CSV table of C-alpha atoms in Angstrom, one decimal:
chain,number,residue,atom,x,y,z
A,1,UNK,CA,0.0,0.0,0.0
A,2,UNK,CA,1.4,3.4,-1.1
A,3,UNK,CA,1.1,6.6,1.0
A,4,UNK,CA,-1.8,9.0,0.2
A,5,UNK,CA,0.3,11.7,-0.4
A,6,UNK,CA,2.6,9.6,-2.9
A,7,UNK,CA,-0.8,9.0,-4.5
A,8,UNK,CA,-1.7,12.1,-4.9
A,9,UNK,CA,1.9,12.9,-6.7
A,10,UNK,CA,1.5,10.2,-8.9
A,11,UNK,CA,-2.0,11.0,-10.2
A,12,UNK,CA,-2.4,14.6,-10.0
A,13,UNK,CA,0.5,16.8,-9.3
A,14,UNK,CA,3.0,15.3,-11.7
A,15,UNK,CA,1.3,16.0,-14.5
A,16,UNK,CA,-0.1,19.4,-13.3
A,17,UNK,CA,3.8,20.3,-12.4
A,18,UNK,CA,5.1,19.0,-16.3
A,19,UNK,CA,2.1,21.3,-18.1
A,20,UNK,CA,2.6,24.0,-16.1
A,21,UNK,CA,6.7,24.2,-16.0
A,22,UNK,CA,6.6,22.5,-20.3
A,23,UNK,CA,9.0,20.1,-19.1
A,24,UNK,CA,10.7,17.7,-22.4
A,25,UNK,CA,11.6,14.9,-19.9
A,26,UNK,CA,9.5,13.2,-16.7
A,27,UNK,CA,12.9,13.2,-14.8
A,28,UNK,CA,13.0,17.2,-14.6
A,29,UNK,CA,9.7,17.2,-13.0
A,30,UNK,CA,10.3,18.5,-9.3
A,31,UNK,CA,9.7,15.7,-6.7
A,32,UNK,CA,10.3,15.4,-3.2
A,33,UNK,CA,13.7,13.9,-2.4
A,34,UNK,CA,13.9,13.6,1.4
A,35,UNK,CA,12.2,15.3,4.9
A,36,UNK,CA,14.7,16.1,7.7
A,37,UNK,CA,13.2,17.2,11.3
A,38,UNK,CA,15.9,18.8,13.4
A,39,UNK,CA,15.2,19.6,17.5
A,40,UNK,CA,18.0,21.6,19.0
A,41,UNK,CA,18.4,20.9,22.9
A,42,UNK,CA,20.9,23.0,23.9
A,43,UNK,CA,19.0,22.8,27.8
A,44,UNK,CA,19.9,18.8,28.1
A,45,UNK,CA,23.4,19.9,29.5
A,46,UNK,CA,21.8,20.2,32.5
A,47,UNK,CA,19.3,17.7,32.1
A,48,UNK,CA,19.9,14.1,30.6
A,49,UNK,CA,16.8,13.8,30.9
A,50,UNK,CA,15.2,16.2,28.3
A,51,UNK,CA,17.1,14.6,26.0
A,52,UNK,CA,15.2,11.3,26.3
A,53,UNK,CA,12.2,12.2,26.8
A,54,UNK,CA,12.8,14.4,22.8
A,55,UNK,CA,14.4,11.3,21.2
A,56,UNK,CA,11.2,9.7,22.2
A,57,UNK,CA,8.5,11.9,21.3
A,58,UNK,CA,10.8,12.3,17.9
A,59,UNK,CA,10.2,9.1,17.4
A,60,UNK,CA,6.6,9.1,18.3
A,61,UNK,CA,6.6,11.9,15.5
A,62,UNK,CA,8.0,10.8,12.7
A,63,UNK,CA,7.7,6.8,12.6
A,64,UNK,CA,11.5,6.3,13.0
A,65,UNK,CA,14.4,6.5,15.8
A,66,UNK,CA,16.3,9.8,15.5
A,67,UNK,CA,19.7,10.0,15.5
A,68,UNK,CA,21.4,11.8,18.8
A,69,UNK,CA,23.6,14.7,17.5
A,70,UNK,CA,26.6,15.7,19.7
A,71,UNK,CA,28.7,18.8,19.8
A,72,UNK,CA,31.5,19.2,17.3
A,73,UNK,CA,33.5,21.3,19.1
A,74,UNK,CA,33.5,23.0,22.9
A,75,UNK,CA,32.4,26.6,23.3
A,76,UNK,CA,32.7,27.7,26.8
A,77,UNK,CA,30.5,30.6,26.5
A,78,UNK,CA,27.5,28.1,26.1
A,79,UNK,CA,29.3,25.4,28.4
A,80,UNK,CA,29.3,23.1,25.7
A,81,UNK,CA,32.4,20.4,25.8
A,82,UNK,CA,33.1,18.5,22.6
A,83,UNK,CA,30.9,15.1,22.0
A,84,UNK,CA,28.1,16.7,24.2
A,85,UNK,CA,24.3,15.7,23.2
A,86,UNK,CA,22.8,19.0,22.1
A,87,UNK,CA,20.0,17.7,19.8
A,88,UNK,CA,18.1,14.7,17.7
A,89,UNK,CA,17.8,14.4,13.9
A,90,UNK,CA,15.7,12.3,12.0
A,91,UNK,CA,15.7,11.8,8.0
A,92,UNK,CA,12.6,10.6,6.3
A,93,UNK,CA,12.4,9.2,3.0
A,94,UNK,CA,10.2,7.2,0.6
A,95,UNK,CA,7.2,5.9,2.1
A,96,UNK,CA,7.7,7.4,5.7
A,97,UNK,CA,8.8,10.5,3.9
A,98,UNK,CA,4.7,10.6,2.2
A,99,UNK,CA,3.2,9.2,5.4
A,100,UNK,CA,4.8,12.5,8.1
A,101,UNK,CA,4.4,15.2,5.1
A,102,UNK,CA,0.2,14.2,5.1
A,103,UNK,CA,0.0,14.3,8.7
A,104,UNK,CA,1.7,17.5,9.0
A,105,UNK,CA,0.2,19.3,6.1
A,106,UNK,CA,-4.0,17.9,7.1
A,107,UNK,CA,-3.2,17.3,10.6
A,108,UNK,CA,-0.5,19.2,12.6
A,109,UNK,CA,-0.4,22.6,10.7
A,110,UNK,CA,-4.0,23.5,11.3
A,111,UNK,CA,-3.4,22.8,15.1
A,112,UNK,CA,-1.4,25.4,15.1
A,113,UNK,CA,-2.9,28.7,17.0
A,114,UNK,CA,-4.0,31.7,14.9
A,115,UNK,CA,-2.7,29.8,11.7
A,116,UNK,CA,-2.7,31.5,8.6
A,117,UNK,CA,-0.7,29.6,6.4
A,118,UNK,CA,2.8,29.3,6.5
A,119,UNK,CA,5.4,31.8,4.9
A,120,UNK,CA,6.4,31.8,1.2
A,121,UNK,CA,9.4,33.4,1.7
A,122,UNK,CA,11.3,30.2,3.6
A,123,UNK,CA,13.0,28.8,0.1
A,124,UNK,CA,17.0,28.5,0.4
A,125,UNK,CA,17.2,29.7,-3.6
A,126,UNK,CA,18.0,26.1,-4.4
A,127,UNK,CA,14.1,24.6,-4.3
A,128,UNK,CA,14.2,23.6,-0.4
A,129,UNK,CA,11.9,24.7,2.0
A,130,UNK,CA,12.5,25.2,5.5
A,131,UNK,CA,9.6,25.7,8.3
A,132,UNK,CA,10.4,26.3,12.4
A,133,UNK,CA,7.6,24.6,14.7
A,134,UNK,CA,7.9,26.0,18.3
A,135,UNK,CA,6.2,23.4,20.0
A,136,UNK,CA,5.6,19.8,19.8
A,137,UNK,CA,2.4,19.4,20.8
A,138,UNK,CA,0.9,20.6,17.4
A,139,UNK,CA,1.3,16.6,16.6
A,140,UNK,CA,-1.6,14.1,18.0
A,141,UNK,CA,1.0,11.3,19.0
A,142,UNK,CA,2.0,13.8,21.3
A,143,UNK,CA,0.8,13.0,25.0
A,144,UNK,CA,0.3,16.2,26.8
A,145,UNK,CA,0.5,15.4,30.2
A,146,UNK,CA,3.8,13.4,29.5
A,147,UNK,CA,5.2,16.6,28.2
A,148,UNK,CA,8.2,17.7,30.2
A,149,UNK,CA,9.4,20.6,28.1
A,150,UNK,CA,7.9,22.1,25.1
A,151,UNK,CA,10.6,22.4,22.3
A,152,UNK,CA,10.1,23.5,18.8
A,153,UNK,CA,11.5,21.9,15.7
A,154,UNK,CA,12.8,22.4,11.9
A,155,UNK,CA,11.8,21.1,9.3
A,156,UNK,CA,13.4,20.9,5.9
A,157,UNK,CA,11.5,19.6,2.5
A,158,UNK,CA,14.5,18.8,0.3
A,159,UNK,CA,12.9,18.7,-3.7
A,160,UNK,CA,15.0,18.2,-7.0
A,161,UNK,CA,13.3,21.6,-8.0
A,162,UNK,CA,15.8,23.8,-9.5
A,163,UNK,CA,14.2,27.0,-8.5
A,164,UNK,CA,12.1,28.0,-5.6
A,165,UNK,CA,9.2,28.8,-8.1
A,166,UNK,CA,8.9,25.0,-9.1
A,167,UNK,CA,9.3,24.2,-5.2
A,168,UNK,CA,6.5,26.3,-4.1
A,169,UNK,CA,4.1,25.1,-7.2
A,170,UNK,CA,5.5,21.2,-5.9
A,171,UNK,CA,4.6,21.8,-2.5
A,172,UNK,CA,1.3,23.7,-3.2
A,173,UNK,CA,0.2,20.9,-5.3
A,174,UNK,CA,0.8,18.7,-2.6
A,175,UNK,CA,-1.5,20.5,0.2
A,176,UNK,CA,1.0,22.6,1.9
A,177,UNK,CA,-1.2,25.2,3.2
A,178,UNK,CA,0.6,28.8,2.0
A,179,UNK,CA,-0.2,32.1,3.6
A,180,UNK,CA,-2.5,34.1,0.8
């Protein structure tokens, strides 16, 4: 069984995307190569515990264990010593990928409070998108009574689009929810 989303590409927004951008070749249409959900936890210095209880509800999230990132090097203004936890990563791709992009677009986004859509002007001029979440508890696998600490999140959609224009008409023909 194939995601909704993936569906969705398949059927509808492929073509749409190749009529609307005149491409020659199917392999220059835009598609989405990869998701990557980054939670910085600079406070789990102090706690060891925060950083459990994040790897956890990252996992929760997205489907899939997240990878424990440590410091690279030690900056004593932040009391950070080299190889210290400061954060969990996760990278999403194929089915999972389709499966966390549905959720967030139908389900998490419009949980958000006073949601109007979100920005148009987070492209990185190469066709990715980047979106900041500042709290977890947007997503419905998120217990909130467990909740120790509410941390926000990126998010990165990584597309082979060339240009931010064919990113933007990718994701808006896959249901991300632009401001107007």
């Amino acid at each position: 069984m194939t995601a909704r989303l993936k569906e969705k590409y398949d059927n509808e927004a492929f073509k749409a995307l190749q009529d609307q951008f005149k491409y020659d070749n199917a392999m220059q249409v835009p598609k989405l190569e990869k998701i990557t959900i980054n939670m910085g936890l600079g406070e789990a210095k102090e706690n060891p515990k925060i950083m459990e209880s994040a790897v956890e509800e990252i996992g929760l999230i997205t489907g899939q264990r997240p990878v424990v990132t440590k410091a690279r090097k030690s900056i004593a203004n932040f009391k950070v010593r080299q190889g210290m936890p400061v954060g969990a990563k996760v990278t999403l791709r194929g089915d999972n990928m389709y499966v966390f992009a549905d959720k967030f677009f139908n389900i998490a986004l419009p949980r958000v409070r006073d949601f109007k859509g979100v920005s148009k002007n987070s492209f990185d001029g190469r066709g990715n998108y980047s979106v900041g979440i500042k709290e977890q508890l947007i997503f419905p696998e998120i217990n909130y009574d467990k909740v120790d600490m509410i941390t926000g999140m990126n998010i990165v959609f990584t597309t082979t689009a060339k240009t931010d224009e064919e990113a933007a008409a990718l994701l808006t023909a896959l249901g991300m929810p632009f401001e107007k």
